[in-house]
PDB file of C-alpha atoms in Angstrom:
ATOM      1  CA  UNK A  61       6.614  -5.959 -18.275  1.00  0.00           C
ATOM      2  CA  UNK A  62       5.147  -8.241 -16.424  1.00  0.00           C
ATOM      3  CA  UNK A  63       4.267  -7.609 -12.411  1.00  0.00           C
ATOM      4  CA  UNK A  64       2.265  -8.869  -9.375  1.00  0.00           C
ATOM      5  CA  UNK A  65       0.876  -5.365  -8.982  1.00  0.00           C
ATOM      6  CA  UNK A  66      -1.233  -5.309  -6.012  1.00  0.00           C
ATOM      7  CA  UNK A  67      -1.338  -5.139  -2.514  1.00  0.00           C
ATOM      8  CA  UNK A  68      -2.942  -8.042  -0.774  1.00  0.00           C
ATOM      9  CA  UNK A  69      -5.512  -7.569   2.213  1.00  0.00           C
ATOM     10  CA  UNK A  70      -4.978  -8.955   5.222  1.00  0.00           C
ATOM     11  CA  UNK A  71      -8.169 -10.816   7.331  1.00  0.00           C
ATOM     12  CA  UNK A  72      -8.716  -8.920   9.776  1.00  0.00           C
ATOM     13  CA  UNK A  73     -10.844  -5.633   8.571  1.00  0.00           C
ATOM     14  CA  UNK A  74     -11.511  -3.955   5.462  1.00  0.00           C
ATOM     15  CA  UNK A  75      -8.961  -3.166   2.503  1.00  0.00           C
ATOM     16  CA  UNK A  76      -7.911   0.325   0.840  1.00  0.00           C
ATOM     17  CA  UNK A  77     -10.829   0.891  -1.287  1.00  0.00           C
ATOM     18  CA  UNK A  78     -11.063  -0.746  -4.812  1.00  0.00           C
ATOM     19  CA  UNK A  79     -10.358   2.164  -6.719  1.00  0.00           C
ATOM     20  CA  UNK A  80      -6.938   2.442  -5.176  1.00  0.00           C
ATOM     21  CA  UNK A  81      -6.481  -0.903  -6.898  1.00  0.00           C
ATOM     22  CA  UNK A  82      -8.237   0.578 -10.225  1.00  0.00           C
ATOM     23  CA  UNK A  83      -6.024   3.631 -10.759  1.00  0.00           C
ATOM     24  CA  UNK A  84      -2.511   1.706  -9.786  1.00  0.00           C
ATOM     25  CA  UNK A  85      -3.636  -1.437 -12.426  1.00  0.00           C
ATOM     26  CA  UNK A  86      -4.511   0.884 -14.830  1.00  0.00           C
ATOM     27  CA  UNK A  87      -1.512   3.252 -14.659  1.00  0.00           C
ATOM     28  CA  UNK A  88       0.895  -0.315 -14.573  1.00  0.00           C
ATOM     29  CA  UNK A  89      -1.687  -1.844 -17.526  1.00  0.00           C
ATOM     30  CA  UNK A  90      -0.897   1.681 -19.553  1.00  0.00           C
ATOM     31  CA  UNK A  91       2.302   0.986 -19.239  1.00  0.00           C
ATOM     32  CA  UNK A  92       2.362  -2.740 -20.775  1.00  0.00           C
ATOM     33  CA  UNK A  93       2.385  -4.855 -17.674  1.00  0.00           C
ATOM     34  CA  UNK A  94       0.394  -7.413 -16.804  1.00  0.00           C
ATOM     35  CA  UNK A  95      -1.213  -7.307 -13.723  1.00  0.00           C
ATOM     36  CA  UNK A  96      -1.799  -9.849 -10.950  1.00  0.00           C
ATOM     37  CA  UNK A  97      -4.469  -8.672  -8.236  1.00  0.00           C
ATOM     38  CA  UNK A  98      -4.666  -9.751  -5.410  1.00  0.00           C
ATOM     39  CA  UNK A  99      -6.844  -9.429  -2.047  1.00  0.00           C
ATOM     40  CA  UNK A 100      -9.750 -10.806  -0.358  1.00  0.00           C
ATOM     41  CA  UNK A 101     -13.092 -10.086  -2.225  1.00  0.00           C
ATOM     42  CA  UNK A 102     -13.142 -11.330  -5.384  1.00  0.00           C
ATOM     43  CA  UNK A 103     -16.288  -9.515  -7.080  1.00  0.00           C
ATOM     44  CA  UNK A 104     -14.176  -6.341  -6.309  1.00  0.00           C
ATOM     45  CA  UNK A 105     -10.778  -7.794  -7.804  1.00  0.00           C
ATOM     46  CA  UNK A 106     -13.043  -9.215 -11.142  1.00  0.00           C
ATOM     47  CA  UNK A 107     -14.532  -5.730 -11.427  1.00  0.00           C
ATOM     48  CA  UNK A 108     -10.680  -3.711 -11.245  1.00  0.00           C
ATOM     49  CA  UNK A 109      -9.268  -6.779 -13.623  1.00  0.00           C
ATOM     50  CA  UNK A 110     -12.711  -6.106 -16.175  1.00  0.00           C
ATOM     51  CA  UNK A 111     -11.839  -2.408 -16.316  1.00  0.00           C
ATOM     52  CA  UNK A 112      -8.336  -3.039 -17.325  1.00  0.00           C
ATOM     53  CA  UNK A 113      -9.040  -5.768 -19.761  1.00  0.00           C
ATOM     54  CA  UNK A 114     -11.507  -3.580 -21.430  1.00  0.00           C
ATOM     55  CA  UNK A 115      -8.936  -0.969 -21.748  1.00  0.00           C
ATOM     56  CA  UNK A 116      -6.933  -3.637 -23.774  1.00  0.00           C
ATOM     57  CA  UNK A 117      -4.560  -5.137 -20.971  1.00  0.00           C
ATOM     58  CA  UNK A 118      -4.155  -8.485 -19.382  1.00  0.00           C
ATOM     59  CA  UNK A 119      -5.106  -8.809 -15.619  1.00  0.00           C
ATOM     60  CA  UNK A 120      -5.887 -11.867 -13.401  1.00  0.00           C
ATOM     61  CA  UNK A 121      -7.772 -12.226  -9.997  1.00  0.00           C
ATOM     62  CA  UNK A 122      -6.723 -14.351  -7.194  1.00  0.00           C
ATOM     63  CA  UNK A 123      -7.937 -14.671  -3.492  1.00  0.00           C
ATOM     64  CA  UNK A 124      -5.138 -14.455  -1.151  1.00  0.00           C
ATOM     65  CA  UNK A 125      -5.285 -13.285   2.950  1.00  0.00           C
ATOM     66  CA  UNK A 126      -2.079 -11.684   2.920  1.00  0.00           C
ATOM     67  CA  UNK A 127      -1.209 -12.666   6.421  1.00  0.00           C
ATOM     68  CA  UNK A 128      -1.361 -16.050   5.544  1.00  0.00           C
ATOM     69  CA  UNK A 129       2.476 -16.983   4.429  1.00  0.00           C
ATOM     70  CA  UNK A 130       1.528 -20.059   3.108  1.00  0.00           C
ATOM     71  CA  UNK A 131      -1.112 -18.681   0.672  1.00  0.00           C
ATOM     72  CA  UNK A 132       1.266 -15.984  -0.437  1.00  0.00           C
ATOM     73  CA  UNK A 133       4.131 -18.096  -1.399  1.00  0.00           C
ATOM     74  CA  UNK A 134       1.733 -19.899  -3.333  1.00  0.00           C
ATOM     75  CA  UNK A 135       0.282 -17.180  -5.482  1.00  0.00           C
ATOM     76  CA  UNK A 136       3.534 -15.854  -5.615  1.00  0.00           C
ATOM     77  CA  UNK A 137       4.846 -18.989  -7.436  1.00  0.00           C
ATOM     78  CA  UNK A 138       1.717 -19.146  -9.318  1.00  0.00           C
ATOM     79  CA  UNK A 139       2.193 -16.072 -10.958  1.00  0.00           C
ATOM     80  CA  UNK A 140       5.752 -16.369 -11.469  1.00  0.00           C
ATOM     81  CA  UNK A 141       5.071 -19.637 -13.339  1.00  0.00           C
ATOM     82  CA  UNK A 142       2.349 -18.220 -15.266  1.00  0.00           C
ATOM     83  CA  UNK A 143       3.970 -14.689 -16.325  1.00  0.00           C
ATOM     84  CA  UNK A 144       7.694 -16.716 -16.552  1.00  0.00           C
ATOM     85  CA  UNK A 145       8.629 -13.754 -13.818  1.00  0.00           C
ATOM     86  CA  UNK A 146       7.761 -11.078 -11.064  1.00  0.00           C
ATOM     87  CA  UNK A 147       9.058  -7.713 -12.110  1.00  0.00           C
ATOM     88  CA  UNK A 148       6.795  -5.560  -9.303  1.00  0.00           C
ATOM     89  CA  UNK A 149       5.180  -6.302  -5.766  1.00  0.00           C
ATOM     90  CA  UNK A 150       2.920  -3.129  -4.290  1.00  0.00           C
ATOM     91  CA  UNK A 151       1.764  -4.194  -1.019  1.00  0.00           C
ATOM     92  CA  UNK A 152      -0.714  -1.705  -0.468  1.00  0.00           C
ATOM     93  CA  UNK A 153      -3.090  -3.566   2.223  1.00  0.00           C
ATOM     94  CA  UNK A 154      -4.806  -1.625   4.875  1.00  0.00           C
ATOM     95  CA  UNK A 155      -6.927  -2.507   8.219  1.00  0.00           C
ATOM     96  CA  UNK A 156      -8.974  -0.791  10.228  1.00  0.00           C
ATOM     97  CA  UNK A 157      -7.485   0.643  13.688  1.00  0.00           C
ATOM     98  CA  UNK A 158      -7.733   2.154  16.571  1.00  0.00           C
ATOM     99  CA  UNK A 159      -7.199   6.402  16.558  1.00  0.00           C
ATOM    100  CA  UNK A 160      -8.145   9.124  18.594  1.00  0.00           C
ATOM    101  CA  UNK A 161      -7.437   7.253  21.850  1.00  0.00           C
ATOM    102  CA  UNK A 162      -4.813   8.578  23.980  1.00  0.00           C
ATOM    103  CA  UNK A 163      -2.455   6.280  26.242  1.00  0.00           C
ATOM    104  CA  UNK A 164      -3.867   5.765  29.202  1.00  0.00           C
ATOM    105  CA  UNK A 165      -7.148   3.914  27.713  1.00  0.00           C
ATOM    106  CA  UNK A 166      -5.539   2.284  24.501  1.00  0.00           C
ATOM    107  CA  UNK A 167      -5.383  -1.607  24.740  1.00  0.00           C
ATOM    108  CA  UNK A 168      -1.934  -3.436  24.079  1.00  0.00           C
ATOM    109  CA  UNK A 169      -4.377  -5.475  21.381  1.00  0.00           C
ATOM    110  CA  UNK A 170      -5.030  -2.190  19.616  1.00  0.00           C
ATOM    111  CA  UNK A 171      -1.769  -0.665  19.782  1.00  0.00           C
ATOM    112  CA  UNK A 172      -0.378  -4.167  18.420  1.00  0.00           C
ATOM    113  CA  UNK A 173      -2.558  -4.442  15.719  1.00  0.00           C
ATOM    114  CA  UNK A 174      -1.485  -2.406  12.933  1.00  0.00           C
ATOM    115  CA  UNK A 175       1.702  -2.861  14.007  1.00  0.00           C
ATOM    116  CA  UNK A 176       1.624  -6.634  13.682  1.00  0.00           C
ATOM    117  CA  UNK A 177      -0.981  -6.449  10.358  1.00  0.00           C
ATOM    118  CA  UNK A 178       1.356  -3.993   8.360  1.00  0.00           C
ATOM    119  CA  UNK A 179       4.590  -5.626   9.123  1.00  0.00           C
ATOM    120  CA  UNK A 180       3.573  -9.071   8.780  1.00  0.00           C
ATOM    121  CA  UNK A 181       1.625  -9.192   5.756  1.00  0.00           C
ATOM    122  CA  UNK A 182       4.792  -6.373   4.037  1.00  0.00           C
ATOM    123  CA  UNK A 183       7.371  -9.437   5.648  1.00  0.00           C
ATOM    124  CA  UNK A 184       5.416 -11.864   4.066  1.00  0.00           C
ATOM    125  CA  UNK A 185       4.054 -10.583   0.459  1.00  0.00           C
ATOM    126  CA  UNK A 186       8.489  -8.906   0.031  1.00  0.00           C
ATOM    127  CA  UNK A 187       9.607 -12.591   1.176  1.00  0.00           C
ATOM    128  CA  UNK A 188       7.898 -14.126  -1.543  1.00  0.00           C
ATOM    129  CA  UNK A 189       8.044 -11.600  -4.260  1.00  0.00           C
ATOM    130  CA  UNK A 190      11.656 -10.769  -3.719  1.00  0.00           C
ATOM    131  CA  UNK A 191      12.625 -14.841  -4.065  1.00  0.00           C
ATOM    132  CA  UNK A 192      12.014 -14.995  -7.604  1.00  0.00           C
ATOM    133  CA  UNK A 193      12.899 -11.645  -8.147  1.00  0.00           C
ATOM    134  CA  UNK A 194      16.917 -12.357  -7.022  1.00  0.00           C
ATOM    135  CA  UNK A 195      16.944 -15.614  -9.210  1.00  0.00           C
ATOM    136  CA  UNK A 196      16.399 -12.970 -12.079  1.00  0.00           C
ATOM    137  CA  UNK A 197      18.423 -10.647 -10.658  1.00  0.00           C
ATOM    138  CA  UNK A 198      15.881  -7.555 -11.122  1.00  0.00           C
ATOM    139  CA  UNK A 199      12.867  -6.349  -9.372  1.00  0.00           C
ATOM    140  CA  UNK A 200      10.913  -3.590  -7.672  1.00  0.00           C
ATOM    141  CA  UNK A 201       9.552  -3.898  -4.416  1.00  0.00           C
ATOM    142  CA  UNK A 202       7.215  -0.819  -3.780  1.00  0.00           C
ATOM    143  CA  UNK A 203       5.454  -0.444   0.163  1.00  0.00           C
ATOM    144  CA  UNK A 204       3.342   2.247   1.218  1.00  0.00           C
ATOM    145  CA  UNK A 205       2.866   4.211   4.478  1.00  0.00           C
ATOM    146  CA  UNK A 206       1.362   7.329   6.183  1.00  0.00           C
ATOM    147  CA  UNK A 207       2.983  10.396   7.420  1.00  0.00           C
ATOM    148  CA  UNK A 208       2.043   9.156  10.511  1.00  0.00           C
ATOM    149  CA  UNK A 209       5.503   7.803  10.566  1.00  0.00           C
ATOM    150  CA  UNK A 210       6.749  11.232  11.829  1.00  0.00           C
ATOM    151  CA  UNK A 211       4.385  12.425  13.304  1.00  0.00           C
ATOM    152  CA  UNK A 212       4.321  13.144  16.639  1.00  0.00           C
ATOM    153  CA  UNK A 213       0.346  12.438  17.857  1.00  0.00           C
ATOM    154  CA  UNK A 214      -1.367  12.101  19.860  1.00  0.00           C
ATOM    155  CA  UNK A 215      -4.057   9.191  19.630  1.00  0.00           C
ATOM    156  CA  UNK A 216      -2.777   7.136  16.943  1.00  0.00           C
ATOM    157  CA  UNK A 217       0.387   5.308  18.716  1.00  0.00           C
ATOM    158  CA  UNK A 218      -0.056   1.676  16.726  1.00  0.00           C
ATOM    159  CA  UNK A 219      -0.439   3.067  13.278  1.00  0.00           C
ATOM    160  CA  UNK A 220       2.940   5.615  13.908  1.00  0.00           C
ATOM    161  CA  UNK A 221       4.540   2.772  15.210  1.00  0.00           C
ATOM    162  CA  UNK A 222       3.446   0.496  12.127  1.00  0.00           C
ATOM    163  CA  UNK A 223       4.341   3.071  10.085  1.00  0.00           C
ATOM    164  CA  UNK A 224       7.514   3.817  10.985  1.00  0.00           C
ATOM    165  CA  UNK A 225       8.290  -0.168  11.348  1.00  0.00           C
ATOM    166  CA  UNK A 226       7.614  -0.564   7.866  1.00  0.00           C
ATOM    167  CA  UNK A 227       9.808   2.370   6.448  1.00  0.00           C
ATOM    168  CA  UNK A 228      12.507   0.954   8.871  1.00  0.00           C
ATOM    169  CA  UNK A 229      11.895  -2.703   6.362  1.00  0.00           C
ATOM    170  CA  UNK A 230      12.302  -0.902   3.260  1.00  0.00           C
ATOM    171  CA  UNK A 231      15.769   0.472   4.218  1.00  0.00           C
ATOM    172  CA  UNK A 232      16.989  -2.673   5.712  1.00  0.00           C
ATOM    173  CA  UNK A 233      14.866  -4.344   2.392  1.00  0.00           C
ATOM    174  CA  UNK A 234      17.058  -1.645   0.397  1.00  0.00           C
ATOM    175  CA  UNK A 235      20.610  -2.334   1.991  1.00  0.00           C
ATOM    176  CA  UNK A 236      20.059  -6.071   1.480  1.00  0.00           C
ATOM    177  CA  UNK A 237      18.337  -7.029  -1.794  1.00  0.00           C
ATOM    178  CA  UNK A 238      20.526  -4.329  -3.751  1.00  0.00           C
ATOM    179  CA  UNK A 239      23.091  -6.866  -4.543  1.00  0.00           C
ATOM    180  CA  UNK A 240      20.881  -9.037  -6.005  1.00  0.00           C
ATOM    181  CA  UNK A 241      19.372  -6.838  -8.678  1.00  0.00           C
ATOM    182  CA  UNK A 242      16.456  -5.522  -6.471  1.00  0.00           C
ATOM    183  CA  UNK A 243      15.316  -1.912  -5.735  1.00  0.00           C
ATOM    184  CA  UNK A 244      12.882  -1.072  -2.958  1.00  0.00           C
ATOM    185  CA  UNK A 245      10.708   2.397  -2.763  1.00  0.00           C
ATOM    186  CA  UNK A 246       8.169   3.588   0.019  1.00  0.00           C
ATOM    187  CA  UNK A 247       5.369   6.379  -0.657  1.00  0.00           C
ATOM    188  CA  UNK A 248       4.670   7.709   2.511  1.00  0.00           C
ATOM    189  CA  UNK A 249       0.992   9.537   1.561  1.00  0.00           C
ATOM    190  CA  UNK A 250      -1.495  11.473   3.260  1.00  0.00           C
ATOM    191  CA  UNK A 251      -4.708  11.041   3.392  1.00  0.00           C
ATOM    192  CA  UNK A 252      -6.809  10.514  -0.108  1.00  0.00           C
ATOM    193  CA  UNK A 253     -10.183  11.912   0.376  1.00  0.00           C
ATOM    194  CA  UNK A 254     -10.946   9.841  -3.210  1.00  0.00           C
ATOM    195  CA  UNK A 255     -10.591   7.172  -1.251  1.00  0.00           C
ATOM    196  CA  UNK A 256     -14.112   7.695   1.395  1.00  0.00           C
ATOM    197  CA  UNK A 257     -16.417   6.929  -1.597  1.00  0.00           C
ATOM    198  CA  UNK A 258     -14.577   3.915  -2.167  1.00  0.00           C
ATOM    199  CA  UNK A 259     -15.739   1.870   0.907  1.00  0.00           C
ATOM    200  CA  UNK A 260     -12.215   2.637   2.391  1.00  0.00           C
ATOM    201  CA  UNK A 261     -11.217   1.563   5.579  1.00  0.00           C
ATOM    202  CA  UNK A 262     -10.382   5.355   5.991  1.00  0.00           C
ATOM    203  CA  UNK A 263     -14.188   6.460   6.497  1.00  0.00           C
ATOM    204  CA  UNK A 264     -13.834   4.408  10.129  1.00  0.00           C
ATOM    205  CA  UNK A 265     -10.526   5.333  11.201  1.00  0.00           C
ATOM    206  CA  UNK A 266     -11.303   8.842  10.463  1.00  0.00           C
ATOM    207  CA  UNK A 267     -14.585   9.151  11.533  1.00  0.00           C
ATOM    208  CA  UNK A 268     -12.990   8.167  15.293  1.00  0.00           C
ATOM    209  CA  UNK A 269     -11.233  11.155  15.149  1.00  0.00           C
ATOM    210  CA  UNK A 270     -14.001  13.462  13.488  1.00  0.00           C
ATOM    211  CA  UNK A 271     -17.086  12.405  15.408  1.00  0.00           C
ATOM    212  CA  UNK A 272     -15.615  13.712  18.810  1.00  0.00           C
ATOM    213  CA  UNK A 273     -13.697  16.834  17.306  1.00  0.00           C
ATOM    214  CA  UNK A 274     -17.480  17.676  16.048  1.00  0.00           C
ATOM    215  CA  UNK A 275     -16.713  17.949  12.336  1.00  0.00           C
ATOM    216  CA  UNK A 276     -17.530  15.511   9.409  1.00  0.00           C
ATOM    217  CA  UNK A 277     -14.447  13.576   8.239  1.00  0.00           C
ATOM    218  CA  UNK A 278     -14.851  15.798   4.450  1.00  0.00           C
ATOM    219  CA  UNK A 279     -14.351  18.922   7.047  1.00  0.00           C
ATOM    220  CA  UNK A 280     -11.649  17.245   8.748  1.00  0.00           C
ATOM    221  CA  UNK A 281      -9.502  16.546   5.471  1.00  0.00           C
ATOM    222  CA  UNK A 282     -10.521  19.990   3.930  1.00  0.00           C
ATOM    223  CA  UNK A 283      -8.530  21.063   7.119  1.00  0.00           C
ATOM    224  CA  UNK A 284      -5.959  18.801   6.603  1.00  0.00           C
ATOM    225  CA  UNK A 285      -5.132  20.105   3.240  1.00  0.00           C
ATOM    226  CA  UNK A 286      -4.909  23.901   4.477  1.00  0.00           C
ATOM    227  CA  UNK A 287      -2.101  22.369   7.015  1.00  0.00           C
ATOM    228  CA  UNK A 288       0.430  21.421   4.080  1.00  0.00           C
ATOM    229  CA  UNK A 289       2.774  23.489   2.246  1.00  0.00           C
ATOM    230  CA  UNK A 290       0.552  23.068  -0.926  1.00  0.00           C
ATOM    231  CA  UNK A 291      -2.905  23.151   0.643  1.00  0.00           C
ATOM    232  CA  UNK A 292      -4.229  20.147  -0.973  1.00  0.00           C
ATOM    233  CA  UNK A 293      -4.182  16.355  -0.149  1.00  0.00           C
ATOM    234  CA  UNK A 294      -2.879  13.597  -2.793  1.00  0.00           C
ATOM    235  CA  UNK A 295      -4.832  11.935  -5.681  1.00  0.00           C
ATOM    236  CA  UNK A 296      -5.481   8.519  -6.684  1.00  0.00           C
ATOM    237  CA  UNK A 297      -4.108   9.208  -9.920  1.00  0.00           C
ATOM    238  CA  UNK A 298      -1.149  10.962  -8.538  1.00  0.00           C
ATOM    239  CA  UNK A 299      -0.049   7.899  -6.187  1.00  0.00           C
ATOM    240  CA  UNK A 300      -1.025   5.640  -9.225  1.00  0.00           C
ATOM    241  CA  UNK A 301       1.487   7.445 -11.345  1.00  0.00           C
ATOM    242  CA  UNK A 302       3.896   7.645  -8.302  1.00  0.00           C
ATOM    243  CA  UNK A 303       4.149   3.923  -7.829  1.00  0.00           C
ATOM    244  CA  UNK A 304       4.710   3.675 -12.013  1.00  0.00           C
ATOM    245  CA  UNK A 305       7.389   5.847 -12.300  1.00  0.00           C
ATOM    246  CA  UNK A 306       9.404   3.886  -8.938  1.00  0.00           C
ATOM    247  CA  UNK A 307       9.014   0.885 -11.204  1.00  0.00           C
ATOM    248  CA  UNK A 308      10.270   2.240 -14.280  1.00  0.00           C
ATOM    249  CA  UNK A 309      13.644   2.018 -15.379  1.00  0.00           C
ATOM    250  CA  UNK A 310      13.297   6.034 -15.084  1.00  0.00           C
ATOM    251  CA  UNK A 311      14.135   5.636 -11.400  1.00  0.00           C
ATOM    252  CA  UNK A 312      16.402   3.198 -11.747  1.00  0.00           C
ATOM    253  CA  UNK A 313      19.067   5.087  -9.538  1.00  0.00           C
ATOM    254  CA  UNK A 314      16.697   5.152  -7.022  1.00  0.00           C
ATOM    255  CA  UNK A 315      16.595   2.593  -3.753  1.00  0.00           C
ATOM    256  CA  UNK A 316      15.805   2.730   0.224  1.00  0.00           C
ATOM    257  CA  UNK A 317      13.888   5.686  -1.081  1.00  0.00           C
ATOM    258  CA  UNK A 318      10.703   7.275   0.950  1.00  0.00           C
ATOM    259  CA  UNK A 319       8.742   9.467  -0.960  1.00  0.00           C
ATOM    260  CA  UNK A 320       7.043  11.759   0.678  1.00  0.00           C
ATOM    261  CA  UNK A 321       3.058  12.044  -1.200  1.00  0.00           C
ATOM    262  CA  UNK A 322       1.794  14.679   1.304  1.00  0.00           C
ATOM    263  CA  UNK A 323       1.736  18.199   0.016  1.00  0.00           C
ATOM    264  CA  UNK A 324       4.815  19.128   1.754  1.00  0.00           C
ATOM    265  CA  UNK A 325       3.567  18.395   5.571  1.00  0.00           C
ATOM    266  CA  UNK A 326       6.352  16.125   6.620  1.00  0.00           C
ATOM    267  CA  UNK A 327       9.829  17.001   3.926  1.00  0.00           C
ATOM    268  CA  UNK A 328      12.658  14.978   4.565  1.00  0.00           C
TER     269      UNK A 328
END
């Protein structure tokens, strides 16, 4: 199997942190792919591709601002000429924003951010994946959101909105590439506290909403957990082996689906 396996980041702020990238390239690697990474810091995308190579698998580095269409259409058709095909995309790019600030002082700039970041750079990085995907006739396209998609607030309006926009794409994605061969899957997740000691956008964003509520953001996602069903937040490993299993032929019934990676907060 061969797959452009990560998400890209986009230019404006800091990406999910690099063992995000790690865990998914290994879980893909373990299961014989070969893995394409892309984002914006190279010594970070070497270090992820190292780790899998070491573990016996084949991974390559390229630097690629996800916003950029140009730029993605070209590594897009570099690694389908190199690999001979795409078989995976995981956008999984993330950008600091704006929370904790209710309507009447929140910017149209910050509310449009995420909104713009996470639908254009999903647009873009599906667009070019899915092309040589249909000329195959297979293909997984796998995006990822927050349960902030369904939640109701208050003080983080641009990320529910970009949330939501982008689970709206992978039904419409869904309804229209099925014909050609192509299944789509969203995991909506919550917060991965893993993720803080991975230079993570997340320590920012969260820290908006901590600093003010007087807590740390560790005591703010130890609460978090107590609020779902299962009283604990998602893994690395357990999003890893989420995204693997949505690209295996194992869930090959499965398309326009949202999986919900959140303890049981938000159930569909």
């Amino acid at each position: 199997m061969r797959c452009d396996a990560a998400g890209q980041a986009g230019r404006r702020g800091p990406r999910r942190g690099w063992r995000d990238r790690r865990c998914r390239g290994t879980r893909l690697r373990r299961e014989g792919a070969s893995v394409y990474l892309a984002g914006r810091t190279l010594a970070r995308l070497d270090a992820v591709a190292d780790s899998i190579r070491a573990a016996g698998g084949t991974a390559h580095t390229a630097v690629v601002d996800a916003l950029d269409e140009a730029a993605v259409e070209r590594h897009a058709a570099a690694v389908a000429e190199q690999a001979g095909r795409i078989d995976i995309v995981f956008n999984a790019i993330g950008v600091f924003h704006v929370q904790g600030t209710p309507l009447a002082q929140l910017s149209l700039a910050d509310f449009e951010l995420p909104l713009q970041v996470y639908t254009r750079s999903n647009f873009l990085t599906t667009k070019a994946a899915a092309a040589h995907m249909v000329r195959r006739g297979s293909g997984v396209v796998l995006l990822l959101t927050t349960l902030a998609s369904r939640m109701p607030g208050p003080g983080y309006m641009g990320h529910s909105a970009a949330c939501a926009a982008v689970e709206g794409m992978s039904r419409h994605l869904a309804g229209e590439l099925a014909a050609q061969g192509v299944r789509v899957a969203c995991i909506r997740s919550h917060a991965i506290p893993q993720t803080l000691a991975a230079d993570s956008h997340a320590n920012a964003v969260f820290a908006q909403v901590a600093g003010p509520a007087g807590v740390s953001v560790d005591e703010m996602l130890a609460g978090a957990a107590q609020g779902t069903l299962l009283k604990r937040l998602p893994t690395l490993e357990q999003l890893a082996a989420t995204a693997v299993f949505l690209a295996s032929d194992e869930a090959g019934a499965l398309t326009g689906v949202i999986v919900n990676l959140n303890g049981g907060l938000v159930l569909d």
